[in-house]
mmCIF file of C-alpha atoms in Angstrom:
data_model
loop_
_atom_site.group_PDB
_atom_site.id
_atom_site.type_symbol
_atom_site.label_atom_id
_atom_site.label_comp_id
_atom_site.label_asym_id
_atom_site.label_seq_id
_atom_site.Cartn_x
_atom_site.Cartn_y
_atom_site.Cartn_z
ATOM 1 C CA UNK A 70 135.274 212.423 98.974
ATOM 2 C CA UNK A 71 131.862 211.333 100.337
ATOM 3 C CA UNK A 72 128.613 212.042 98.509
ATOM 4 C CA UNK A 73 126.433 214.537 100.473
ATOM 5 C CA UNK A 74 122.998 213.508 101.692
ATOM 6 C CA UNK A 75 120.155 214.375 99.350
ATOM 7 C CA UNK A 76 117.637 213.183 96.738
ATOM 8 C CA UNK A 77 119.140 211.487 93.704
ATOM 9 C CA UNK A 78 117.805 209.448 90.762
ATOM 10 C CA UNK A 79 117.105 205.911 91.891
ATOM 11 C CA UNK A 80 119.775 203.695 90.317
ATOM 12 C CA UNK A 81 117.219 200.899 89.972
ATOM 13 C CA UNK A 82 114.168 202.967 88.901
ATOM 14 C CA UNK A 83 115.177 205.921 86.723
ATOM 15 C CA UNK A 84 111.715 207.521 86.966
ATOM 16 C CA UNK A 85 112.043 207.746 90.748
ATOM 17 C CA UNK A 86 114.160 209.666 93.222
ATOM 18 C CA UNK A 87 115.670 207.966 96.275
ATOM 19 C CA UNK A 88 117.124 209.669 99.348
ATOM 20 C CA UNK A 89 120.847 209.189 99.997
ATOM 21 C CA UNK A 90 121.639 209.797 103.717
ATOM 22 C CA UNK A 91 125.325 210.452 103.084
ATOM 23 C CA UNK A 92 126.304 206.829 103.775
ATOM 24 C CA UNK A 93 123.689 204.579 102.138
ATOM 25 C CA UNK A 94 120.431 204.610 100.182
ATOM 26 C CA UNK A 95 117.267 204.814 102.288
ATOM 27 C CA UNK A 96 113.831 203.330 101.549
ATOM 28 C CA UNK A 97 112.339 206.796 100.824
ATOM 29 C CA UNK A 98 111.342 207.431 97.172
ATOM 30 C CA UNK A 99 109.616 210.255 95.227
ATOM 31 C CA UNK A 100 108.653 210.829 91.548
ATOM 32 C CA UNK A 101 111.547 212.225 89.528
ATOM 33 C CA UNK A 102 111.108 215.875 88.325
ATOM 34 C CA UNK A 103 114.639 216.472 87.127
ATOM 35 C CA UNK A 104 118.015 214.917 86.952
ATOM 36 C CA UNK A 105 119.802 217.185 89.474
ATOM 37 C CA UNK A 106 120.002 216.240 93.141
ATOM 38 C CA UNK A 107 117.444 217.976 95.368
ATOM 39 C CA UNK A 108 117.205 218.946 98.978
ATOM 40 C CA UNK A 109 114.726 218.027 101.604
ATOM 41 C CA UNK A 110 114.873 215.598 104.470
ATOM 42 C CA UNK A 111 112.375 212.699 104.137
ATOM 43 C CA UNK A 112 112.170 212.611 107.937
ATOM 44 C CA UNK A 113 110.488 216.032 107.906
ATOM 45 C CA UNK A 114 107.940 214.948 105.336
ATOM 46 C CA UNK A 115 109.126 217.481 102.729
ATOM 47 C CA UNK A 116 109.386 216.200 99.191
ATOM 48 C CA UNK A 117 112.052 217.402 96.822
ATOM 49 C CA UNK A 118 111.205 220.646 95.034
ATOM 50 C CA UNK A 119 110.739 221.158 91.277
ATOM 51 C CA UNK A 120 113.687 221.812 88.988
ATOM 52 C CA UNK A 121 112.134 224.756 87.039
ATOM 53 C CA UNK A 122 113.223 227.614 89.334
ATOM 54 C CA UNK A 123 110.959 226.786 92.247
ATOM 55 C CA UNK A 124 111.845 225.876 95.789
ATOM 56 C CA UNK A 125 115.243 224.244 95.832
ATOM 57 C CA UNK A 126 116.032 225.273 92.226
ATOM 58 C CA UNK A 127 119.553 226.087 91.245
ATOM 59 C CA UNK A 128 118.736 229.768 90.301
ATOM 60 C CA UNK A 129 121.292 232.496 90.497
ATOM 61 C CA UNK A 130 121.383 234.027 93.983
ATOM 62 C CA UNK A 131 121.216 237.800 94.575
ATOM 63 C CA UNK A 132 124.435 239.722 94.927
ATOM 64 C CA UNK A 133 126.034 239.180 98.317
ATOM 65 C CA UNK A 134 123.234 237.011 99.576
ATOM 66 C CA UNK A 135 123.152 233.361 100.239
ATOM 67 C CA UNK A 136 119.806 232.463 98.799
ATOM 68 C CA UNK A 137 117.830 229.644 100.179
ATOM 69 C CA UNK A 138 118.890 226.665 98.086
ATOM 70 C CA UNK A 139 121.384 228.745 96.077
ATOM 71 C CA UNK A 140 124.620 227.318 94.903
ATOM 72 C CA UNK A 141 126.746 229.536 97.135
ATOM 73 C CA UNK A 142 130.321 228.868 97.803
ATOM 74 C CA UNK A 143 130.985 226.508 100.598
ATOM 75 C CA UNK A 144 131.270 228.135 104.020
ATOM 76 C CA UNK A 145 134.129 227.509 106.342
ATOM 77 C CA UNK A 146 132.009 226.930 109.392
ATOM 78 C CA UNK A 147 129.663 224.245 110.709
ATOM 79 C CA UNK A 148 126.474 223.000 109.114
ATOM 80 C CA UNK A 149 123.181 224.776 109.835
ATOM 81 C CA UNK A 150 120.713 223.788 112.551
ATOM 82 C CA UNK A 151 119.093 220.423 111.851
ATOM 83 C CA UNK A 152 121.501 219.427 109.119
ATOM 84 C CA UNK A 153 123.658 216.308 109.156
ATOM 85 C CA UNK A 154 127.395 216.621 109.627
ATOM 86 C CA UNK A 155 129.058 217.642 106.442
ATOM 87 C CA UNK A 156 130.161 214.627 104.416
ATOM 88 C CA UNK A 157 133.867 214.130 104.450
ATOM 89 C CA UNK A 158 134.522 216.238 107.570
ATOM 90 C CA UNK A 159 136.549 214.883 110.384
ATOM 91 C CA UNK A 160 133.948 215.569 113.028
ATOM 92 C CA UNK A 161 131.018 213.275 112.387
ATOM 93 C CA UNK A 162 129.796 213.329 115.971
ATOM 94 C CA UNK A 163 128.670 216.913 116.328
ATOM 95 C CA UNK A 164 124.995 217.047 117.403
ATOM 96 C CA UNK A 165 122.480 218.687 115.166
ATOM 97 C CA UNK A 166 121.801 222.314 115.914
ATOM 98 C CA UNK A 167 125.420 223.145 116.693
ATOM 99 C CA UNK A 168 127.652 225.233 114.451
ATOM 100 C CA UNK A 169 127.646 228.746 113.051
ATOM 101 C CA UNK A 170 124.268 230.486 113.451
ATOM 102 C CA UNK A 171 124.989 232.444 110.302
ATOM 103 C CA UNK A 172 124.042 229.327 108.358
ATOM 104 C CA UNK A 173 120.378 229.381 107.516
ATOM 105 C CA UNK A 174 118.166 226.458 108.370
ATOM 106 C CA UNK A 175 118.313 223.751 105.708
ATOM 107 C CA UNK A 176 121.372 225.060 103.890
ATOM 108 C CA UNK A 177 124.316 222.901 102.851
ATOM 109 C CA UNK A 178 127.826 223.810 101.895
ATOM 110 C CA UNK A 179 126.700 223.610 98.298
ATOM 111 C CA UNK A 180 123.238 224.823 97.291
ATOM 112 C CA UNK A 181 120.697 222.514 95.828
ATOM 113 C CA UNK A 182 120.229 222.608 92.117
ATOM 114 C CA UNK A 183 122.758 222.320 89.302
ATOM 115 C CA UNK A 184 126.178 221.462 90.550
ATOM 116 C CA UNK A 185 128.268 224.514 91.284
ATOM 117 C CA UNK A 186 131.921 224.973 91.568
ATOM 118 C CA UNK A 187 133.637 222.007 93.138
ATOM 119 C CA UNK A 188 130.584 219.803 92.766
ATOM 120 C CA UNK A 189 130.876 217.262 89.977
ATOM 121 C CA UNK A 190 127.823 216.665 87.823
ATOM 122 C CA UNK A 191 125.549 213.647 87.914
ATOM 123 C CA UNK A 192 127.243 210.607 86.491
ATOM 124 C CA UNK A 193 130.569 212.356 86.037
ATOM 125 C CA UNK A 194 133.670 210.953 87.617
ATOM 126 C CA UNK A 195 133.423 211.795 91.286
ATOM 127 C CA UNK A 196 129.805 212.922 90.787
ATOM 128 C CA UNK A 197 126.537 211.658 92.190
ATOM 129 C CA UNK A 198 124.495 208.756 90.941
ATOM 130 C CA UNK A 199 125.685 205.724 89.009
ATOM 131 C CA UNK A 200 129.431 205.684 88.769
ATOM 132 C CA UNK A 201 129.905 208.052 91.703
ATOM 133 C CA UNK A 202 132.168 207.009 94.541
ATOM 134 C CA UNK A 203 130.758 205.676 97.773
ATOM 135 C CA UNK A 204 127.136 205.283 96.609
ATOM 136 C CA UNK A 205 125.127 202.321 95.417
ATOM 137 C CA UNK A 206 125.616 203.498 91.877
ATOM 138 C CA UNK A 207 129.425 203.338 92.220
ATOM 139 C CA UNK A 208 131.790 200.732 90.832
ATOM 140 C CA UNK A 209 130.316 197.216 90.403
ATOM 141 C CA UNK A 210 131.197 194.610 93.010
ATOM 142 C CA UNK A 211 133.884 192.487 91.443
ATOM 143 C CA UNK A 212 134.409 190.121 94.421
ATOM 144 C CA UNK A 213 132.305 187.230 92.952
ATOM 145 C CA UNK A 214 134.271 187.468 89.697
ATOM 146 C CA UNK A 215 137.576 187.327 91.557
ATOM 147 C CA UNK A 216 136.504 184.345 93.695
ATOM 148 C CA UNK A 217 135.118 182.543 90.649
ATOM 149 C CA UNK A 218 138.362 183.106 88.781
ATOM 150 C CA UNK A 219 140.430 181.664 91.633
ATOM 151 C CA UNK A 220 138.202 178.568 91.838
ATOM 152 C CA UNK A 221 138.443 178.086 88.075
ATOM 153 C CA UNK A 222 142.243 178.252 88.198
ATOM 154 C CA UNK A 223 142.374 175.665 91.028
ATOM 155 C CA UNK A 224 140.075 173.273 89.110
ATOM 156 C CA UNK A 225 142.167 173.712 85.960
ATOM 157 C CA UNK A 226 145.383 172.901 87.852
ATOM 158 C CA UNK A 227 143.802 169.766 89.361
ATOM 159 C CA UNK A 228 142.606 168.595 85.941
ATOM 160 C CA UNK A 229 146.098 169.098 84.501
ATOM 161 C CA UNK A 230 147.707 167.096 87.354
ATOM 162 C CA UNK A 231 145.134 164.305 86.954
ATOM 163 C CA UNK A 232 145.713 164.171 83.213
ATOM 164 C CA UNK A 233 149.483 163.896 83.699
ATOM 165 C CA UNK A 234 149.008 161.002 86.153
ATOM 166 C CA UNK A 235 146.677 159.165 83.794
ATOM 167 C CA UNK A 236 149.058 159.554 80.855
ATOM 168 C CA UNK A 237 152.168 158.604 82.819
ATOM 169 C CA UNK A 238 150.459 155.723 84.659
ATOM 170 C CA UNK A 239 150.993 157.159 88.121
ATOM 171 C CA UNK A 240 153.919 158.493 90.073
ATOM 172 C CA UNK A 241 157.290 156.819 89.653
ATOM 173 C CA UNK A 242 158.043 157.517 93.319
ATOM 174 C CA UNK A 243 155.474 155.017 94.548
ATOM 175 C CA UNK A 244 156.666 151.388 94.199
ATOM 176 C CA UNK A 245 154.184 149.033 92.615
ATOM 177 C CA UNK A 246 153.456 145.649 94.149
ATOM 178 C CA UNK A 247 155.185 142.815 92.386
ATOM 179 C CA UNK A 248 153.413 139.660 91.263
ATOM 180 C CA UNK A 249 152.619 137.213 94.033
ATOM 181 C CA UNK A 250 153.092 133.522 93.724
ATOM 182 C CA UNK A 251 149.943 131.516 94.298
ATOM 183 C CA UNK A 252 150.533 127.799 94.608
ATOM 184 C CA UNK A 253 148.679 125.793 92.017
ATOM 185 C CA UNK A 254 146.919 122.525 92.657
ATOM 186 C CA UNK A 255 150.068 120.647 91.607
ATOM 187 C CA UNK A 256 152.450 122.613 93.850
ATOM 188 C CA UNK A 257 153.318 121.329 97.268
ATOM 189 C CA UNK A 258 152.637 123.506 100.302
ATOM 190 C CA UNK A 259 154.081 123.421 103.789
ATOM 191 C CA UNK A 260 150.670 122.914 105.373
ATOM 192 C CA UNK A 261 150.111 119.275 106.288
ATOM 193 C CA UNK A 262 146.942 117.667 104.991
ATOM 194 C CA UNK A 263 144.486 116.231 107.483
ATOM 195 C CA UNK A 264 144.506 112.504 107.651
ATOM 196 C CA UNK A 265 141.078 110.912 107.236
ATOM 197 C CA UNK A 266 139.606 109.786 110.506
ATOM 198 C CA UNK A 267 138.005 106.409 111.009
ATOM 199 C CA UNK A 268 135.088 106.466 113.439
ATOM 200 C CA UNK A 269 134.683 102.694 113.252
ATOM 201 C CA UNK A 270 134.948 101.215 116.760
ATOM 202 C CA UNK A 271 138.013 99.111 117.429
ATOM 203 C CA UNK A 272 137.275 95.382 117.650
ATOM 204 C CA UNK A 273 138.564 93.280 120.513
ATOM 205 C CA UNK A 274 138.693 89.487 120.509
ATOM 206 C CA UNK A 275 135.778 88.202 122.530
ATOM 207 C CA UNK A 276 136.402 84.525 121.860
ATOM 208 C CA UNK A 277 133.953 81.972 120.442
ATOM 209 C CA UNK A 278 130.142 81.863 120.604
ATOM 210 C CA UNK A 279 128.780 78.321 120.404
ATOM 211 C CA UNK A 280 125.167 77.456 119.509
ATOM 212 C CA UNK A 281 123.246 76.529 122.671
ATOM 213 C CA UNK A 282 125.630 78.402 125.033
ATOM 214 C CA UNK A 283 126.348 81.901 126.411
ATOM 215 C CA UNK A 284 129.552 83.954 126.290
ATOM 216 C CA UNK A 285 130.293 87.056 128.420
ATOM 217 C CA UNK A 286 132.317 89.877 126.883
ATOM 218 C CA UNK A 287 133.771 93.192 128.145
ATOM 219 C CA UNK A 288 133.299 96.416 126.187
ATOM 220 C CA UNK A 289 135.204 99.603 127.044
ATOM 221 C CA UNK A 290 135.748 103.022 125.493
ATOM 222 C CA UNK A 291 133.439 102.419 122.550
ATOM 223 C CA UNK A 292 135.204 99.239 121.463
ATOM 224 C CA UNK A 293 133.384 96.234 120.014
ATOM 225 C CA UNK A 294 133.771 92.633 121.150
ATOM 226 C CA UNK A 295 134.166 90.202 118.238
ATOM 227 C CA UNK A 296 132.967 86.595 118.619
ATOM 228 C CA UNK A 297 133.379 83.730 116.131
ATOM 229 C CA UNK A 298 130.215 81.693 115.423
ATOM 230 C CA UNK A 299 130.003 78.467 113.400
ATOM 231 C CA UNK A 300 126.580 77.141 112.297
ATOM 232 C CA UNK A 301 126.499 73.463 111.331
ATOM 233 C CA UNK A 302 122.774 72.646 111.321
ATOM 234 C CA UNK A 303 120.245 74.347 109.072
ATOM 235 C CA UNK A 304 117.434 76.161 110.810
ATOM 236 C CA UNK A 305 116.613 79.530 112.323
ATOM 237 C CA UNK A 306 119.039 80.681 114.984
ATOM 238 C CA UNK A 307 118.359 83.409 117.576
ATOM 239 C CA UNK A 308 121.181 85.513 118.953
ATOM 240 C CA UNK A 309 120.449 87.894 121.853
ATOM 241 C CA UNK A 310 122.046 89.759 124.770
ATOM 242 C CA UNK A 311 121.480 89.874 128.513
ATOM 243 C CA UNK A 312 122.959 92.873 130.386
ATOM 244 C CA UNK A 313 122.527 95.186 133.348
ATOM 245 C CA UNK A 314 120.205 98.210 133.413
ATOM 246 C CA UNK A 315 123.109 100.628 132.774
ATOM 247 C CA UNK A 316 123.975 99.046 129.418
ATOM 248 C CA UNK A 317 122.482 99.464 125.918
ATOM 249 C CA UNK A 318 123.871 96.599 123.770
ATOM 250 C CA UNK A 319 123.923 96.620 119.953
ATOM 251 C CA UNK A 320 124.280 93.400 117.893
ATOM 252 C CA UNK A 321 125.658 92.893 114.365
ATOM 253 C CA UNK A 322 126.263 89.625 112.461
ATOM 254 C CA UNK A 323 128.680 89.384 109.497
ATOM 255 C CA UNK A 324 128.994 86.506 107.066
ATOM 256 C CA UNK A 325 132.287 84.931 105.967
ATOM 257 C CA UNK A 326 132.826 87.750 103.401
ATOM 258 C CA UNK A 327 132.424 90.450 106.079
ATOM 259 C CA UNK A 328 128.959 91.542 104.892
ATOM 260 C CA UNK A 329 126.439 92.415 107.582
ATOM 261 C CA UNK A 330 123.485 90.023 107.350
ATOM 262 C CA UNK A 331 121.592 90.999 110.509
ATOM 263 C CA UNK A 332 121.623 93.611 113.264
ATOM 264 C CA UNK A 333 119.493 94.898 116.152
ATOM 265 C CA UNK A 334 119.239 97.460 118.936
ATOM 266 C CA UNK A 335 116.587 97.457 121.701
ATOM 267 C CA UNK A 336 114.596 94.342 120.740
ATOM 268 C CA UNK A 337 114.962 92.489 124.033
ATOM 269 C CA UNK A 338 114.247 88.764 124.325
ATOM 270 C CA UNK A 339 113.673 87.208 127.760
ATOM 271 C CA UNK A 340 115.527 90.029 129.501
ATOM 272 C CA UNK A 341 114.663 92.510 132.230
ATOM 273 C CA UNK A 342 116.594 95.230 130.391
ATOM 274 C CA UNK A 343 114.432 96.633 127.609
ATOM 275 C CA UNK A 344 117.583 97.960 125.903
ATOM 276 C CA UNK A 345 118.967 94.463 125.247
ATOM 277 C CA UNK A 346 119.202 93.310 121.617
ATOM 278 C CA UNK A 347 118.051 90.169 119.780
ATOM 279 C CA UNK A 348 117.918 88.924 116.160
ATOM 280 C CA UNK A 349 117.152 85.732 114.196
ATOM 281 C CA UNK A 350 119.382 84.272 111.477
ATOM 282 C CA UNK A 351 117.914 82.083 108.698
ATOM 283 C CA UNK A 352 120.158 79.296 109.929
ATOM 284 C CA UNK A 353 122.271 78.778 106.807
ATOM 285 C CA UNK A 354 125.341 76.707 107.767
ATOM 286 C CA UNK A 355 128.647 78.595 107.671
ATOM 287 C CA UNK A 356 131.049 80.798 109.615
ATOM 288 C CA UNK A 357 129.863 84.116 111.077
ATOM 289 C CA UNK A 358 131.226 86.965 113.172
ATOM 290 C CA UNK A 359 129.078 88.430 115.968
ATOM 291 C CA UNK A 360 129.934 92.019 117.010
ATOM 292 C CA UNK A 361 128.767 93.446 120.351
ATOM 293 C CA UNK A 362 129.089 97.053 121.560
ATOM 294 C CA UNK A 363 127.346 99.519 123.850
ATOM 295 C CA UNK A 364 125.342 102.224 122.079
ATOM 296 C CA UNK A 365 126.686 104.996 124.357
ATOM 297 C CA UNK A 366 130.205 103.599 124.647
ATOM 298 C CA UNK A 367 129.656 102.639 128.284
ATOM 299 C CA UNK A 368 132.191 100.311 129.850
ATOM 300 C CA UNK A 369 130.666 97.092 131.133
ATOM 301 C CA UNK A 370 129.916 93.400 130.781
ATOM 302 C CA UNK A 371 127.435 91.936 128.249
ATOM 303 C CA UNK A 372 126.299 88.308 127.979
ATOM 304 C CA UNK A 373 125.688 86.953 124.432
ATOM 305 C CA UNK A 374 123.586 83.820 123.707
ATOM 306 C CA UNK A 375 122.853 81.757 120.549
ATOM 307 C CA UNK A 376 119.943 79.279 120.479
ATOM 308 C CA UNK A 377 118.038 77.388 117.781
ATOM 309 C CA UNK A 378 114.565 78.732 117.229
ATOM 310 C CA UNK A 379 111.810 76.298 118.192
ATOM 311 C CA UNK A 380 109.100 77.116 115.650
ATOM 312 C CA UNK A 381 105.876 75.599 114.406
ATOM 313 C CA UNK A 382 105.632 74.388 110.846
ATOM 314 C CA UNK A 383 103.519 76.717 108.739
ATOM 315 C CA UNK A 384 101.797 76.337 105.369
ATOM 316 C CA UNK A 385 99.874 78.577 103.018
ATOM 317 C CA UNK A 386 96.501 79.240 104.652
ATOM 318 C CA UNK A 387 95.387 80.324 108.129
ATOM 319 C CA UNK A 388 96.925 79.557 111.518
ATOM 320 C CA UNK A 389 95.852 80.632 115.046
ATOM 321 C CA UNK A 390 98.061 81.876 117.862
ATOM 322 C CA UNK A 391 97.497 82.632 121.556
ATOM 323 C CA UNK A 392 100.221 84.475 123.476
ATOM 324 C CA UNK A 393 100.574 85.391 127.151
ATOM 325 C CA UNK A 394 102.770 88.269 128.308
ATOM 326 C CA UNK A 395 106.156 88.290 126.586
ATOM 327 C CA UNK A 396 105.623 85.043 124.675
ATOM 328 C CA UNK A 397 106.602 84.994 120.968
ATOM 329 C CA UNK A 398 104.848 82.995 118.257
ATOM 330 C CA UNK A 399 107.356 81.635 115.700
ATOM 331 C CA UNK A 400 106.739 79.538 112.627
ATOM 332 C CA UNK A 401 108.681 78.226 109.637
ATOM 333 C CA UNK A 402 107.228 78.260 106.128
ATOM 334 C CA UNK A 403 108.877 76.424 103.256
ATOM 335 C CA UNK A 404 108.998 78.893 100.360
ATOM 336 C CA UNK A 405 110.182 79.301 96.785
ATOM 337 C CA UNK A 406 110.885 82.527 94.823
ATOM 338 C CA UNK A 407 107.822 84.732 94.586
ATOM 339 C CA UNK A 408 105.630 87.151 96.574
ATOM 340 C CA UNK A 409 104.049 86.068 99.856
ATOM 341 C CA UNK A 410 101.341 87.974 101.735
ATOM 342 C CA UNK A 411 101.045 87.684 105.532
ATOM 343 C CA UNK A 412 97.971 89.218 107.235
ATOM 344 C CA UNK A 413 97.333 89.261 111.009
ATOM 345 C CA UNK A 414 93.930 89.774 112.702
ATOM 346 C CA UNK A 415 93.928 90.148 116.516
ATOM 347 C CA UNK A 416 92.343 91.767 119.572
ATOM 348 C CA UNK A 417 95.478 93.703 120.682
ATOM 349 C CA UNK A 418 98.563 95.382 119.192
ATOM 350 C CA UNK A 419 100.845 92.669 117.776
ATOM 351 C CA UNK A 420 104.027 93.134 115.709
ATOM 352 C CA UNK A 421 105.340 90.768 112.995
ATOM 353 C CA UNK A 422 108.869 90.112 111.676
ATOM 354 C CA UNK A 423 109.760 87.939 108.647
ATOM 355 C CA UNK A 424 113.219 86.619 107.608
ATOM 356 C CA UNK A 425 113.494 85.043 104.136
ATOM 357 C CA UNK A 426 115.961 82.262 103.144
ATOM 358 C CA UNK A 427 118.200 84.724 101.315
ATOM 359 C CA UNK A 428 118.499 86.862 104.441
ATOM 360 C CA UNK A 429 115.888 89.486 103.412
ATOM 361 C CA UNK A 430 113.876 90.687 106.394
ATOM 362 C CA UNK A 431 110.788 92.837 106.913
ATOM 363 C CA UNK A 432 108.674 93.925 109.875
ATOM 364 C CA UNK A 433 105.299 95.571 110.455
ATOM 365 C CA UNK A 434 103.542 97.279 113.344
ATOM 366 C CA UNK A 435 100.076 98.675 112.566
ATOM 367 C CA UNK A 436 98.603 98.976 109.096
ATOM 368 C CA UNK A 437 99.358 101.694 106.584
ATOM 369 C CA UNK A 438 96.782 103.485 104.474
ATOM 370 C CA UNK A 439 97.454 101.203 101.477
ATOM 371 C CA UNK A 440 96.900 97.956 103.388
ATOM 372 C CA UNK A 441 93.544 96.119 103.229
ATOM 373 C CA UNK A 442 90.965 97.322 105.736
ATOM 374 C CA UNK A 443 90.427 95.441 108.972
ATOM 375 C CA UNK A 444 88.504 95.940 112.189
ATOM 376 C CA UNK A 445 91.770 96.599 114.046
ATOM 377 C CA UNK A 446 94.170 99.125 112.489
ATOM 378 C CA UNK A 447 96.864 97.955 114.924
ATOM 379 C CA UNK A 448 97.173 94.584 113.187
ATOM 380 C CA UNK A 449 100.344 94.092 111.030
ATOM 381 C CA UNK A 450 100.380 93.340 107.286
ATOM 382 C CA UNK A 451 103.336 92.369 105.032
ATOM 383 C CA UNK A 452 104.059 91.567 101.383
ATOM 384 C CA UNK A 453 107.447 89.785 101.110
ATOM 385 C CA UNK A 454 109.534 89.166 97.983
ATOM 386 C CA UNK A 455 111.375 85.806 98.279
ATOM 387 C CA UNK A 456 114.460 85.393 96.043
ATOM 388 C CA UNK A 457 115.415 81.755 96.730
ATOM 389 C CA UNK A 458 114.080 78.506 98.112
ATOM 390 C CA UNK A 459 114.311 77.758 101.790
ATOM 391 C CA UNK A 460 112.585 78.329 105.108
ATOM 392 C CA UNK A 461 110.779 81.591 105.859
ATOM 393 C CA UNK A 462 110.758 82.502 109.554
ATOM 394 C CA UNK A 463 107.698 84.379 110.944
ATOM 395 C CA UNK A 464 107.729 85.901 114.446
ATOM 396 C CA UNK A 465 104.702 87.532 116.188
ATOM 397 C CA UNK A 466 104.578 89.160 119.623
ATOM 398 C CA UNK A 467 102.480 91.779 121.461
ATOM 399 C CA UNK A 468 103.983 95.267 121.312
ATOM 400 C CA UNK A 469 103.251 96.138 124.976
ATOM 401 C CA UNK A 470 103.807 92.619 126.345
ATOM 402 C CA UNK A 471 100.068 92.058 126.907
ATOM 403 C CA UNK A 472 98.103 88.915 126.143
ATOM 404 C CA UNK A 473 97.043 88.609 122.503
ATOM 405 C CA UNK A 474 95.021 86.110 120.443
ATOM 406 C CA UNK A 475 94.530 86.102 116.684
ATOM 407 C CA UNK A 476 95.054 84.496 113.316
ATOM 408 C CA UNK A 477 97.819 84.642 110.664
ATOM 409 C CA UNK A 478 96.723 84.230 107.026
ATOM 410 C CA UNK A 479 99.457 83.359 104.467
ATOM 411 C CA UNK A 480 98.965 83.489 100.694
ATOM 412 C CA UNK A 481 101.238 83.397 97.643
ATOM 413 C CA UNK A 482 100.606 85.661 94.669
#
């Protein structure tokens, strides 16, 4: 049974009336003057009447008359002109103004005022207002409670399942991975170990190198030519190469124990190839091995020469030199253990190399910040520690191959 349209106590504001259109609450409100539902359509501007016997009151109607607003028995014909279709009737589409003309304007099947026969009272089961069926004041919406209960049950079930898994240590249906064997440092593996590689060039027999002669050797594929050298006379000995422009020779000299005592790359001596090599040995008698290779591993022919150094005798003090072009000034100084200072003053850019009796060598090109001041910062300066007696070899030449004149001052500390 649907609740008829009319004014009813506002379920949210008990001191107000709100209009119920037969299907839902409207936004129309009016001050409450009684608890019973009242007539009046808010669309017409009429407010609900008073409840003390006035317009719309539920007073007793005269005999045989259907008083305006009286609680007459429901009629068995259509609603009056301007009224909404009767709630609960099958025909909800009939236009206003149709129906039985015997119905007075504004009347309803049940008169306004106290509920009559067949009309439940306010708040009663099946009545109007809170608790009545179909209206906003009907049964509370229990959908959120139902949904919340379902979610709670699902969460509880999941927590129970998780707890069982934690206690039991997981499902027995899933196989666990067995222990894996990791080879220790002492266990052998099938993987072969890499053999250490030796990048040392392979030596080939180049024959014998005699003092005062030249020997030609062939180098190929990065190999080194090995020559045997025997020194019988004491004195400085120069060893150098002479090769074509496509070669870049490198020289090394080993003593009888296989220790390298001298080596050079790109210090040409009397050669048109600036990449040729040259070095000076102290001249200690004994057996030596001379190794020759090309820096880039180029295949080719290299000529090797060994000659005694023709040098002036030097002494502690000052000596002059005058060089033209590629000339080299060389001198021998008899020394004993101690520190020797060699200082050059010139008008060009000379370089100086010193080889001590024990095989120690040193070279200088231009002065460093710690060296004594001079008018030419391009002049070389050396302090040499001598460990044994013998002959100290001093070589001076111009860096660019230009003419150079100057003095060499030697002192012992």
